């Protein structure tokens, strides 16, 4: 049976194996997809071990997406433009193909939810692999993005990477607090991993308004800590990242098998499981 895996740290919370099982059932594709916990300094060792022992594709998650980008022989256009890789496929030539399906998956979910339009002014919280991976498709769609992150140094690295792209800028956390009344965002995206440990990013509550869409890339059985905080401060339209997870997984599945699963059915089914 064809072997696939998701590599990450932490990885226990990942729902990717369930999603891929549902895709396999729906399409009749036989595949074995599992979670692999990777100690922080062991990514390359674990990665090559898996592929030397029959693995033919993988998803890469927190915090290894930038490292995965570096070891690819060939990149899809969207991986090249984002600088991070969340999907790997071993080609017949044994070359490593890297793709990024996070951005296109998020955009599809935001469109399904009607959370976005081509003029959306977005506050993107976070500057890790997921944040970097979603910027290019959102800018290409027409949106403006302001990045804010706990460590400003990491924000600067992203801004440097996208230096040739317009409509992207950054703020220090303290600047957003001191002049928050000046800013009006249509959509606030939490792309930090803060929710995993029950924390919330440091942003002023004054930017949350009833007409602002609030989206957390993280997903949970209940609302994530960030989404609970948004509701307390007046948000009416919120979503966690389960839809994105399913959409990005579908693009990975398509890269591996050439078949696009019906995501609408899976999203409905998955939400019922919860
Ligand atoms: N729904 C989906 O399909 C999907 C897809 C991809 C990722 N995700 C989720 O997105 C999140 C980020 O993943 P990633 O791959 O970008 O991880 P990553 O590369 O490790 O980046 C982590 C980011 O979170 C910030 N952060 C961590 N703890 C924080 C805290 N307590 N307060 C404020 N900021 C904090 C980090 O800030 P510093 O720079 O200051 O360290 C960094 O910006 C994870 O929760 C992951 O599960 C979901």
PDB file of C-alpha atoms and ligand atoms in Angstrom:
ATOM      1  CA  UNK A   1       0.000   0.000   0.000  1.00  0.00           C
ATOM      2  CA  UNK A   2       1.248   3.531  -0.781  1.00  0.00           C
ATOM      3  CA  UNK A   3       2.687   5.186   2.338  1.00  0.00           C
ATOM      4  CA  UNK A   4       2.112   8.810   3.396  1.00  0.00           C
ATOM      5  CA  UNK A   5       2.654  10.687   6.638  1.00  0.00           C
ATOM      6  CA  UNK A   6       2.401  14.039   8.356  1.00  0.00           C
ATOM      7  CA  UNK A   7       5.582  15.198  10.122  1.00  0.00           C
ATOM      8  CA  UNK A   8       5.358  17.670  12.995  1.00  0.00           C
ATOM      9  CA  UNK A   9       6.058  18.664  16.597  1.00  0.00           C
ATOM     10  CA  UNK A  10       3.613  18.640  18.316  1.00  0.00           C
ATOM     11  CA  UNK A  11       1.619  16.206  16.187  1.00  0.00           C
ATOM     12  CA  UNK A  12      -0.844  14.549  18.587  1.00  0.00           C
ATOM     13  CA  UNK A  13      -3.580  17.104  17.787  1.00  0.00           C
ATOM     14  CA  UNK A  14      -3.361  16.552  14.020  1.00  0.00           C
ATOM     15  CA  UNK A  15      -6.563  15.453  12.286  1.00  0.00           C
ATOM     16  CA  UNK A  16      -4.820  14.894   8.936  1.00  0.00           C
ATOM     17  CA  UNK A  17      -4.902  11.051   9.141  1.00  0.00           C
ATOM     18  CA  UNK A  18      -8.707  11.101   9.660  1.00  0.00           C
ATOM     19  CA  UNK A  19      -9.198  13.539   6.768  1.00  0.00           C
ATOM     20  CA  UNK A  20      -7.059  11.429   4.436  1.00  0.00           C
ATOM     21  CA  UNK A  21      -8.922   8.283   5.494  1.00  0.00           C
ATOM     22  CA  UNK A  22     -12.198   9.971   4.523  1.00  0.00           C
ATOM     23  CA  UNK A  23     -10.697  11.001   1.158  1.00  0.00           C
ATOM     24  CA  UNK A  24      -9.479   7.432   0.566  1.00  0.00           C
ATOM     25  CA  UNK A  25     -12.941   6.013   1.333  1.00  0.00           C
ATOM     26  CA  UNK A  26     -14.604   8.551  -0.934  1.00  0.00           C
ATOM     27  CA  UNK A  27     -12.289   8.027  -3.915  1.00  0.00           C
ATOM     28  CA  UNK A  28     -11.445   4.337  -3.518  1.00  0.00           C
ATOM     29  CA  UNK A  29      -7.708   5.087  -3.332  1.00  0.00           C
ATOM     30  CA  UNK A  30      -5.731   2.716  -1.105  1.00  0.00           C
ATOM     31  CA  UNK A  31      -3.249   4.551   1.065  1.00  0.00           C
ATOM     32  CA  UNK A  32      -1.643   4.322   4.474  1.00  0.00           C
ATOM     33  CA  UNK A  33      -1.342   7.772   6.122  1.00  0.00           C
ATOM     34  CA  UNK A  34       0.082   8.246   9.618  1.00  0.00           C
ATOM     35  CA  UNK A  35       1.425  10.854  12.036  1.00  0.00           C
ATOM     36  CA  UNK A  36       5.165  11.054  12.686  1.00  0.00           C
ATOM     37  CA  UNK A  37       6.420  12.932  15.730  1.00  0.00           C
ATOM     38  CA  UNK A  38       9.740  14.614  14.947  1.00  0.00           C
ATOM     39  CA  UNK A  39      12.131  15.773  17.674  1.00  0.00           C
ATOM     40  CA  UNK A  40      13.051  19.388  16.906  1.00  0.00           C
ATOM     41  CA  UNK A  41      16.586  18.674  15.657  1.00  0.00           C
ATOM     42  CA  UNK A  42      15.800  15.423  13.877  1.00  0.00           C
ATOM     43  CA  UNK A  43      13.723  16.520  10.902  1.00  0.00           C
ATOM     44  CA  UNK A  44      16.110  15.504   8.107  1.00  0.00           C
ATOM     45  CA  UNK A  45      16.896  12.115   9.694  1.00  0.00           C
ATOM     46  CA  UNK A  46      13.192  11.215  10.160  1.00  0.00           C
ATOM     47  CA  UNK A  47      12.298  12.533   6.731  1.00  0.00           C
ATOM     48  CA  UNK A  48      14.897  10.546   4.788  1.00  0.00           C
ATOM     49  CA  UNK A  49      14.275   7.414   6.862  1.00  0.00           C
ATOM     50  CA  UNK A  50      10.592   7.479   5.886  1.00  0.00           C
ATOM     51  CA  UNK A  51      11.285   7.959   2.199  1.00  0.00           C
ATOM     52  CA  UNK A  52      14.069   5.331   2.082  1.00  0.00           C
ATOM     53  CA  UNK A  53      11.579   2.871   3.568  1.00  0.00           C
ATOM     54  CA  UNK A  54       8.821   3.241   1.015  1.00  0.00           C
ATOM     55  CA  UNK A  55       7.146   6.589   1.808  1.00  0.00           C
ATOM     56  CA  UNK A  56       6.049   8.399  -1.338  1.00  0.00           C
ATOM     57  CA  UNK A  57       4.423  11.549  -0.017  1.00  0.00           C
ATOM     58  CA  UNK A  58       4.135  13.664   3.120  1.00  0.00           C
ATOM     59  CA  UNK A  59       2.608  16.683   4.724  1.00  0.00           C
ATOM     60  CA  UNK A  60       4.899  18.875   6.769  1.00  0.00           C
ATOM     61  CA  UNK A  61       3.551  20.866   9.669  1.00  0.00           C
ATOM     62  CA  UNK A  62       4.654  22.950  12.641  1.00  0.00           C
ATOM     63  CA  UNK A  63       7.548  23.929  12.814  1.00  0.00           C
ATOM     64  CA  UNK A  64       9.303  22.299   9.818  1.00  0.00           C
ATOM     65  CA  UNK A  65       7.853  24.000   6.716  1.00  0.00           C
ATOM     66  CA  UNK A  66      10.857  26.228   6.069  1.00  0.00           C
ATOM     67  CA  UNK A  67      13.237  23.277   6.516  1.00  0.00           C
ATOM     68  CA  UNK A  68      11.158  21.184   4.095  1.00  0.00           C
ATOM     69  CA  UNK A  69      11.425  23.937   1.468  1.00  0.00           C
ATOM     70  CA  UNK A  70      15.210  23.733   1.614  1.00  0.00           C
ATOM     71  CA  UNK A  71      15.450  20.050   0.822  1.00  0.00           C
ATOM     72  CA  UNK A  72      13.242  19.984  -2.298  1.00  0.00           C
ATOM     73  CA  UNK A  73      14.773  19.415  -5.748  1.00  0.00           C
ATOM     74  CA  UNK A  74      11.767  20.862  -7.576  1.00  0.00           C
ATOM     75  CA  UNK A  75       9.145  23.359  -6.362  1.00  0.00           C
ATOM     76  CA  UNK A  76       5.662  24.141  -7.623  1.00  0.00           C
ATOM     77  CA  UNK A  77       5.080  27.823  -8.426  1.00  0.00           C
ATOM     78  CA  UNK A  78       3.062  28.399  -5.260  1.00  0.00           C
ATOM     79  CA  UNK A  79       5.761  26.758  -3.096  1.00  0.00           C
ATOM     80  CA  UNK A  80       8.486  28.801  -4.763  1.00  0.00           C
ATOM     81  CA  UNK A  81       6.600  32.066  -4.228  1.00  0.00           C
ATOM     82  CA  UNK A  82       5.754  31.295  -0.612  1.00  0.00           C
ATOM     83  CA  UNK A  83       9.177  29.992   0.488  1.00  0.00           C
ATOM     84  CA  UNK A  84       7.654  27.207   2.577  1.00  0.00           C
ATOM     85  CA  UNK A  85       6.553  23.656   1.787  1.00  0.00           C
ATOM     86  CA  UNK A  86       3.737  21.670   3.400  1.00  0.00           C
ATOM     87  CA  UNK A  87       3.421  18.880   0.812  1.00  0.00           C
ATOM     88  CA  UNK A  88       6.103  16.556  -0.547  1.00  0.00           C
ATOM     89  CA  UNK A  89       5.894  14.046  -3.351  1.00  0.00           C
ATOM     90  CA  UNK A  90       8.673  11.688  -4.408  1.00  0.00           C
ATOM     91  CA  UNK A  91       8.721  11.642  -8.196  1.00  0.00           C
ATOM     92  CA  UNK A  92       9.512   8.534 -10.306  1.00  0.00           C
ATOM     93  CA  UNK A  93      12.956  10.055 -10.876  1.00  0.00           C
ATOM     94  CA  UNK A  94      13.358  10.001  -7.037  1.00  0.00           C
ATOM     95  CA  UNK A  95      13.533  13.786  -7.019  1.00  0.00           C
ATOM     96  CA  UNK A  96      11.707  15.551  -4.184  1.00  0.00           C
ATOM     97  CA  UNK A  97       8.837  17.778  -5.319  1.00  0.00           C
ATOM     98  CA  UNK A  98       7.667  20.446  -2.855  1.00  0.00           C
ATOM     99  CA  UNK A  99       4.284  22.172  -2.931  1.00  0.00           C
ATOM    100  CA  UNK A 100       2.404  24.566  -0.671  1.00  0.00           C
ATOM    101  CA  UNK A 101      -1.312  23.884  -0.382  1.00  0.00           C
ATOM    102  CA  UNK A 102      -1.939  25.933   2.808  1.00  0.00           C
ATOM    103  CA  UNK A 103      -2.573  29.218   1.008  1.00  0.00           C
ATOM    104  CA  UNK A 104      -4.870  27.881  -1.664  1.00  0.00           C
ATOM    105  CA  UNK A 105      -6.688  25.780   0.979  1.00  0.00           C
ATOM    106  CA  UNK A 106      -7.217  28.763   3.265  1.00  0.00           C
ATOM    107  CA  UNK A 107      -8.416  30.975   0.416  1.00  0.00           C
ATOM    108  CA  UNK A 108     -10.957  28.336  -0.644  1.00  0.00           C
ATOM    109  CA  UNK A 109     -12.277  28.026   2.924  1.00  0.00           C
ATOM    110  CA  UNK A 110     -12.489  31.818   3.365  1.00  0.00           C
ATOM    111  CA  UNK A 111     -14.430  32.010   0.089  1.00  0.00           C
ATOM    112  CA  UNK A 112     -16.752  29.178   1.185  1.00  0.00           C
ATOM    113  CA  UNK A 113     -17.392  31.066   4.429  1.00  0.00           C
ATOM    114  CA  UNK A 114     -17.798  34.396   2.582  1.00  0.00           C
ATOM    115  CA  UNK A 115     -15.151  35.876   4.894  1.00  0.00           C
ATOM    116  CA  UNK A 116     -13.098  37.494   2.116  1.00  0.00           C
ATOM    117  CA  UNK A 117     -13.310  39.679  -0.953  1.00  0.00           C
ATOM    118  CA  UNK A 118     -10.714  41.048  -3.332  1.00  0.00           C
ATOM    119  CA  UNK A 119     -10.366  44.267  -1.302  1.00  0.00           C
ATOM    120  CA  UNK A 120     -10.138  42.725   2.162  1.00  0.00           C
ATOM    121  CA  UNK A 121      -7.818  44.434   4.600  1.00  0.00           C
ATOM    122  CA  UNK A 122      -6.278  41.596   6.599  1.00  0.00           C
ATOM    123  CA  UNK A 123      -4.435  41.575   9.907  1.00  0.00           C
ATOM    124  CA  UNK A 124      -2.265  38.466   9.873  1.00  0.00           C
ATOM    125  CA  UNK A 125      -1.004  37.452  13.315  1.00  0.00           C
ATOM    126  CA  UNK A 126       2.077  35.214  13.176  1.00  0.00           C
ATOM    127  CA  UNK A 127       5.253  34.892  11.184  1.00  0.00           C
ATOM    128  CA  UNK A 128       5.884  31.143  11.149  1.00  0.00           C
ATOM    129  CA  UNK A 129       5.632  28.641   8.308  1.00  0.00           C
ATOM    130  CA  UNK A 130       1.841  28.750   8.070  1.00  0.00           C
ATOM    131  CA  UNK A 131       1.710  32.568   7.995  1.00  0.00           C
ATOM    132  CA  UNK A 132       4.366  32.717   5.295  1.00  0.00           C
ATOM    133  CA  UNK A 133       2.595  30.041   3.243  1.00  0.00           C
ATOM    134  CA  UNK A 134      -0.740  31.873   3.065  1.00  0.00           C
ATOM    135  CA  UNK A 135       0.524  35.344   2.126  1.00  0.00           C
ATOM    136  CA  UNK A 136       1.136  34.915  -1.603  1.00  0.00           C
ATOM    137  CA  UNK A 137      -2.337  33.544  -2.564  1.00  0.00           C
ATOM    138  CA  UNK A 138      -4.108  36.189  -0.438  1.00  0.00           C
ATOM    139  CA  UNK A 139      -2.125  39.038  -2.005  1.00  0.00           C
ATOM    140  CA  UNK A 140      -2.649  37.571  -5.472  1.00  0.00           C
ATOM    141  CA  UNK A 141      -6.390  37.488  -4.732  1.00  0.00           C
ATOM    142  CA  UNK A 142      -6.209  41.262  -4.193  1.00  0.00           C
ATOM    143  CA  UNK A 143      -6.060  41.656  -0.408  1.00  0.00           C
ATOM    144  CA  UNK A 144      -3.904  43.973   1.705  1.00  0.00           C
ATOM    145  CA  UNK A 145      -1.987  42.278   4.514  1.00  0.00           C
ATOM    146  CA  UNK A 146      -0.491  43.683   7.707  1.00  0.00           C
ATOM    147  CA  UNK A 147       1.663  41.234   9.645  1.00  0.00           C
ATOM    148  CA  UNK A 148       2.102  41.355  13.385  1.00  0.00           C
ATOM    149  CA  UNK A 149       4.055  38.820  15.416  1.00  0.00           C
ATOM    150  CA  UNK A 150       5.354  38.272  18.963  1.00  0.00           C
ATOM    151  CA  UNK A 151       8.963  38.348  17.698  1.00  0.00           C
ATOM    152  CA  UNK A 152       9.375  41.331  15.383  1.00  0.00           C
ATOM    153  CA  UNK A 153      12.634  39.915  14.020  1.00  0.00           C
ATOM    154  CA  UNK A 154      10.638  37.074  12.431  1.00  0.00           C
ATOM    155  CA  UNK A 155       8.159  39.546  10.914  1.00  0.00           C
ATOM    156  CA  UNK A 156      11.082  41.333   9.293  1.00  0.00           C
ATOM    157  CA  UNK A 157      12.313  38.074   7.739  1.00  0.00           C
ATOM    158  CA  UNK A 158       8.928  37.568   6.051  1.00  0.00           C
ATOM    159  CA  UNK A 159       8.777  41.174   4.842  1.00  0.00           C
ATOM    160  CA  UNK A 160      12.268  40.710   3.376  1.00  0.00           C
ATOM    161  CA  UNK A 161      11.205  37.509   1.622  1.00  0.00           C
ATOM    162  CA  UNK A 162       8.225  39.292   0.006  1.00  0.00           C
ATOM    163  CA  UNK A 163      10.115  42.522  -0.704  1.00  0.00           C
ATOM    164  CA  UNK A 164       9.002  42.651  -4.347  1.00  0.00           C
ATOM    165  CA  UNK A 165       5.325  42.311  -3.507  1.00  0.00           C
ATOM    166  CA  UNK A 166       3.053  45.299  -2.895  1.00  0.00           C
ATOM    167  CA  UNK A 167       0.168  45.419  -0.411  1.00  0.00           C
ATOM    168  CA  UNK A 168       2.094  43.869   2.460  1.00  0.00           C
ATOM    169  CA  UNK A 169       3.397  45.675   5.509  1.00  0.00           C
ATOM    170  CA  UNK A 170       4.119  45.066   9.168  1.00  0.00           C
ATOM    171  CA  UNK A 171       3.532  46.503  12.628  1.00  0.00           C
ATOM    172  CA  UNK A 172       5.197  45.957  15.960  1.00  0.00           C
ATOM    173  CA  UNK A 173       2.796  44.712  18.654  1.00  0.00           C
ATOM    174  CA  UNK A 174       3.222  47.939  20.637  1.00  0.00           C
ATOM    175  CA  UNK A 175       2.370  50.050  17.569  1.00  0.00           C
ATOM    176  CA  UNK A 176      -0.916  48.233  17.088  1.00  0.00           C
ATOM    177  CA  UNK A 177      -1.768  48.948  20.727  1.00  0.00           C
ATOM    178  CA  UNK A 178      -0.816  52.613  20.609  1.00  0.00           C
ATOM    179  CA  UNK A 179      -2.654  53.459  17.398  1.00  0.00           C
ATOM    180  CA  UNK A 180      -5.292  50.743  17.167  1.00  0.00           C
ATOM    181  CA  UNK A 181      -8.114  53.265  16.609  1.00  0.00           C
ATOM    182  CA  UNK A 182      -6.560  54.209  13.270  1.00  0.00           C
ATOM    183  CA  UNK A 183      -6.852  50.702  11.866  1.00  0.00           C
ATOM    184  CA  UNK A 184      -9.875  48.986  10.393  1.00  0.00           C
ATOM    185  CA  UNK A 185      -9.421  45.358   9.434  1.00  0.00           C
ATOM    186  CA  UNK A 186     -12.077  43.291   7.661  1.00  0.00           C
ATOM    187  CA  UNK A 187     -10.479  39.974   8.524  1.00  0.00           C
ATOM    188  CA  UNK A 188      -8.179  38.956  11.377  1.00  0.00           C
ATOM    189  CA  UNK A 189      -6.298  35.695  10.881  1.00  0.00           C
ATOM    190  CA  UNK A 190      -4.548  34.016  13.782  1.00  0.00           C
ATOM    191  CA  UNK A 191      -1.689  32.060  12.183  1.00  0.00           C
ATOM    192  CA  UNK A 192       0.213  31.607  15.433  1.00  0.00           C
ATOM    193  CA  UNK A 193       0.441  28.296  17.257  1.00  0.00           C
ATOM    194  CA  UNK A 194      -0.615  29.994  20.520  1.00  0.00           C
ATOM    195  CA  UNK A 195      -3.937  28.111  20.700  1.00  0.00           C
ATOM    196  CA  UNK A 196      -2.139  24.746  20.965  1.00  0.00           C
ATOM    197  CA  UNK A 197      -1.106  25.621  24.537  1.00  0.00           C
ATOM    198  CA  UNK A 198      -4.296  27.502  25.372  1.00  0.00           C
ATOM    199  CA  UNK A 199      -2.773  30.972  24.872  1.00  0.00           C
ATOM    200  CA  UNK A 200      -3.885  33.929  22.764  1.00  0.00           C
ATOM    201  CA  UNK A 201      -1.735  36.355  20.785  1.00  0.00           C
ATOM    202  CA  UNK A 202      -1.177  39.831  22.175  1.00  0.00           C
ATOM    203  CA  UNK A 203      -3.479  42.154  20.191  1.00  0.00           C
ATOM    204  CA  UNK A 204      -5.745  45.011  21.332  1.00  0.00           C
ATOM    205  CA  UNK A 205      -9.403  44.063  21.779  1.00  0.00           C
ATOM    206  CA  UNK A 206     -10.429  47.404  20.217  1.00  0.00           C
ATOM    207  CA  UNK A 207      -9.794  46.020  16.701  1.00  0.00           C
ATOM    208  CA  UNK A 208     -12.482  43.335  17.183  1.00  0.00           C
ATOM    209  CA  UNK A 209     -15.823  44.621  15.917  1.00  0.00           C
ATOM    210  CA  UNK A 210     -19.100  42.802  15.131  1.00  0.00           C
ATOM    211  CA  UNK A 211     -18.475  43.116  11.370  1.00  0.00           C
ATOM    212  CA  UNK A 212     -14.854  41.845  11.517  1.00  0.00           C
ATOM    213  CA  UNK A 213     -14.321  38.229  10.451  1.00  0.00           C
ATOM    214  CA  UNK A 214     -12.059  36.335  12.869  1.00  0.00           C
ATOM    215  CA  UNK A 215     -10.318  33.157  11.711  1.00  0.00           C
ATOM    216  CA  UNK A 216      -7.985  30.839  13.639  1.00  0.00           C
ATOM    217  CA  UNK A 217      -5.844  28.447  11.594  1.00  0.00           C
ATOM    218  CA  UNK A 218      -5.863  26.138  14.600  1.00  0.00           C
ATOM    219  CA  UNK A 219      -8.843  23.812  15.109  1.00  0.00           C
ATOM    220  CA  UNK A 220     -10.395  22.341  18.195  1.00  0.00           C
ATOM    221  CA  UNK A 221     -13.408  20.394  19.374  1.00  0.00           C
ATOM    222  CA  UNK A 222     -14.708  23.617  20.877  1.00  0.00           C
ATOM    223  CA  UNK A 223     -13.843  27.170  19.866  1.00  0.00           C
ATOM    224  CA  UNK A 224     -10.117  27.874  20.125  1.00  0.00           C
ATOM    225  CA  UNK A 225      -8.899  30.193  22.927  1.00  0.00           C
ATOM    226  CA  UNK A 226      -8.389  32.953  20.326  1.00  0.00           C
ATOM    227  CA  UNK A 227     -11.936  32.613  18.973  1.00  0.00           C
ATOM    228  CA  UNK A 228     -13.419  32.570  22.490  1.00  0.00           C
ATOM    229  CA  UNK A 229     -11.512  35.798  23.191  1.00  0.00           C
ATOM    230  CA  UNK A 230     -12.823  37.339  19.936  1.00  0.00           C
ATOM    231  CA  UNK A 231     -16.415  36.468  20.883  1.00  0.00           C
ATOM    232  CA  UNK A 232     -15.979  38.047  24.339  1.00  0.00           C
ATOM    233  CA  UNK A 233     -14.838  41.224  22.579  1.00  0.00           C
ATOM    234  CA  UNK A 234     -17.785  41.404  20.205  1.00  0.00           C
ATOM    235  CA  UNK A 235     -16.950  39.230  17.181  1.00  0.00           C
ATOM    236  CA  UNK A 236     -20.002  37.723  15.476  1.00  0.00           C
ATOM    237  CA  UNK A 237     -18.398  35.909  12.526  1.00  0.00           C
ATOM    238  CA  UNK A 238     -15.724  33.414  13.534  1.00  0.00           C
ATOM    239  CA  UNK A 239     -14.216  30.189  12.232  1.00  0.00           C
ATOM    240  CA  UNK A 240     -11.497  27.783  13.165  1.00  0.00           C
ATOM    241  CA  UNK A 241      -9.199  26.193  10.575  1.00  0.00           C
ATOM    242  CA  UNK A 242     -10.936  22.846  10.061  1.00  0.00           C
ATOM    243  CA  UNK A 243     -12.226  23.901   6.625  1.00  0.00           C
ATOM    244  CA  UNK A 244      -8.721  25.023   5.640  1.00  0.00           C
ATOM    245  CA  UNK A 245      -7.306  21.725   6.900  1.00  0.00           C
ATOM    246  CA  UNK A 246      -9.682  19.773   4.669  1.00  0.00           C
ATOM    247  CA  UNK A 247      -9.182  22.030   1.635  1.00  0.00           C
ATOM    248  CA  UNK A 248      -5.368  22.032   1.869  1.00  0.00           C
ATOM    249  CA  UNK A 249      -5.403  18.258   2.392  1.00  0.00           C
ATOM    250  CA  UNK A 250      -7.503  17.876  -0.759  1.00  0.00           C
ATOM    251  CA  UNK A 251      -4.896  19.749  -2.824  1.00  0.00           C
ATOM    252  CA  UNK A 252      -2.182  17.481  -1.347  1.00  0.00           C
ATOM    253  CA  UNK A 253      -4.284  14.406  -2.191  1.00  0.00           C
ATOM    254  CA  UNK A 254      -4.660  15.705  -5.744  1.00  0.00           C
ATOM    255  CA  UNK A 255      -0.892  16.167  -6.082  1.00  0.00           C
ATOM    256  CA  UNK A 256      -0.292  12.578  -4.950  1.00  0.00           C
ATOM    257  CA  UNK A 257      -3.141  10.758  -6.704  1.00  0.00           C
ATOM    258  CA  UNK A 258      -4.465  13.071  -9.437  1.00  0.00           C
ATOM    259  CA  UNK A 259      -7.990  12.902  -7.935  1.00  0.00           C
ATOM    260  CA  UNK A 260      -9.692  15.860  -6.220  1.00  0.00           C
ATOM    261  CA  UNK A 261     -11.908  14.738  -3.308  1.00  0.00           C
ATOM    262  CA  UNK A 262     -15.298  16.340  -2.765  1.00  0.00           C
ATOM    263  CA  UNK A 263     -14.426  18.594   0.179  1.00  0.00           C
ATOM    264  CA  UNK A 264     -17.933  19.942   0.813  1.00  0.00           C
ATOM    265  CA  UNK A 265     -19.184  16.471   1.788  1.00  0.00           C
ATOM    266  CA  UNK A 266     -16.130  15.883   3.997  1.00  0.00           C
ATOM    267  CA  UNK A 267     -16.422  19.248   5.771  1.00  0.00           C
ATOM    268  CA  UNK A 268     -20.075  18.489   6.545  1.00  0.00           C
ATOM    269  CA  UNK A 269     -19.213  14.948   7.687  1.00  0.00           C
ATOM    270  CA  UNK A 270     -16.259  16.045   9.762  1.00  0.00           C
ATOM    271  CA  UNK A 271     -18.174  18.757  11.565  1.00  0.00           C
ATOM    272  CA  UNK A 272     -20.769  16.092  12.435  1.00  0.00           C
ATOM    273  CA  UNK A 273     -18.016  13.905  14.017  1.00  0.00           C
ATOM    274  CA  UNK A 274     -17.209  16.796  16.329  1.00  0.00           C
TER     275      UNK A 274
HETATM  276  N1  LIG B   1      -5.887  24.574   9.510  1.00  0.00           N
HETATM  277  C1  LIG B   1      -4.831  24.239   8.810  1.00  0.00           C
HETATM  278  O1  LIG B   1      -4.928  23.609   7.748  1.00  0.00           O
HETATM  279  C2  LIG B   1      -3.461  24.664   9.260  1.00  0.00           C
HETATM  280  C3  LIG B   1      -2.408  24.645   8.345  1.00  0.00           C
HETATM  281  C4  LIG B   1      -1.162  25.072   8.782  1.00  0.00           C
HETATM  282  C5  LIG B   1      -0.975  25.469  10.097  1.00  0.00           C
HETATM  283  N2  LIG B   1      -2.015  25.452  10.962  1.00  0.00           N
HETATM  284  C6  LIG B   1      -1.843  25.925  12.344  1.00  0.00           C
HETATM  285  O2  LIG B   1      -1.191  27.189  12.298  1.00  0.00           O
HETATM  286  C7  LIG B   1      -0.412  27.372  13.466  1.00  0.00           C
HETATM  287  C8  LIG B   1       0.990  27.862  13.114  1.00  0.00           C
HETATM  288  O3  LIG B   1       1.716  26.841  12.460  1.00  0.00           O
HETATM  289  P1  LIG B   1       3.201  27.125  11.869  1.00  0.00           P
HETATM  290  O4  LIG B   1       3.541  25.954  11.020  1.00  0.00           O
HETATM  291  O5  LIG B   1       3.270  28.495  11.302  1.00  0.00           O
HETATM  292  O6  LIG B   1       4.090  27.105  13.206  1.00  0.00           O
HETATM  293  P2  LIG B   1       5.539  27.784  13.400  1.00  0.00           P
HETATM  294  O7  LIG B   1       6.277  27.844  12.121  1.00  0.00           O
HETATM  295  O8  LIG B   1       6.149  27.087  14.557  1.00  0.00           O
HETATM  296  O9  LIG B   1       5.202  29.316  13.833  1.00  0.00           O
HETATM  297  C9  LIG B   1       4.600  29.589  15.069  1.00  0.00           C
HETATM  298  C10 LIG B   1       4.118  31.033  15.113  1.00  0.00           C
HETATM  299  O10 LIG B   1       3.308  31.197  16.277  1.00  0.00           O
HETATM  300  C11 LIG B   1       3.863  32.237  17.108  1.00  0.00           C
HETATM  301  N3  LIG B   1       3.591  31.872  18.505  1.00  0.00           N
HETATM  302  C12 LIG B   1       3.804  30.687  19.128  1.00  0.00           C
HETATM  303  N4  LIG B   1       3.363  30.730  20.399  1.00  0.00           N
HETATM  304  C13 LIG B   1       2.840  31.973  20.591  1.00  0.00           C
HETATM  305  C14 LIG B   1       2.226  32.630  21.703  1.00  0.00           C
HETATM  306  N5  LIG B   1       2.035  32.011  22.861  1.00  0.00           N
HETATM  307  N6  LIG B   1       1.816  33.907  21.529  1.00  0.00           N
HETATM  308  C15 LIG B   1       1.987  34.544  20.351  1.00  0.00           C
HETATM  309  N7  LIG B   1       2.570  33.979  19.267  1.00  0.00           N
HETATM  310  C16 LIG B   1       2.989  32.703  19.384  1.00  0.00           C
HETATM  311  C17 LIG B   1       5.338  32.267  16.750  1.00  0.00           C
HETATM  312  O11 LIG B   1       5.842  33.544  17.110  1.00  0.00           O
HETATM  313  P3  LIG B   1       7.423  33.814  17.275  1.00  0.00           P
HETATM  314  O12 LIG B   1       7.938  34.176  15.914  1.00  0.00           O
HETATM  315  O13 LIG B   1       7.462  34.924  18.239  1.00  0.00           O
HETATM  316  O14 LIG B   1       8.030  32.538  17.826  1.00  0.00           O
HETATM  317  C18 LIG B   1       5.235  32.066  15.230  1.00  0.00           C
HETATM  318  O15 LIG B   1       4.817  33.247  14.597  1.00  0.00           O
HETATM  319  C19 LIG B   1      -0.454  26.038  14.210  1.00  0.00           C
HETATM  320  O16 LIG B   1      -1.436  26.153  15.235  1.00  0.00           O
HETATM  321  C20 LIG B   1      -0.910  25.047  13.169  1.00  0.00           C
HETATM  322  O17 LIG B   1      -1.597  23.941  13.729  1.00  0.00           O
HETATM  323  C21 LIG B   1      -3.260  25.074  10.572  1.00  0.00           C
END
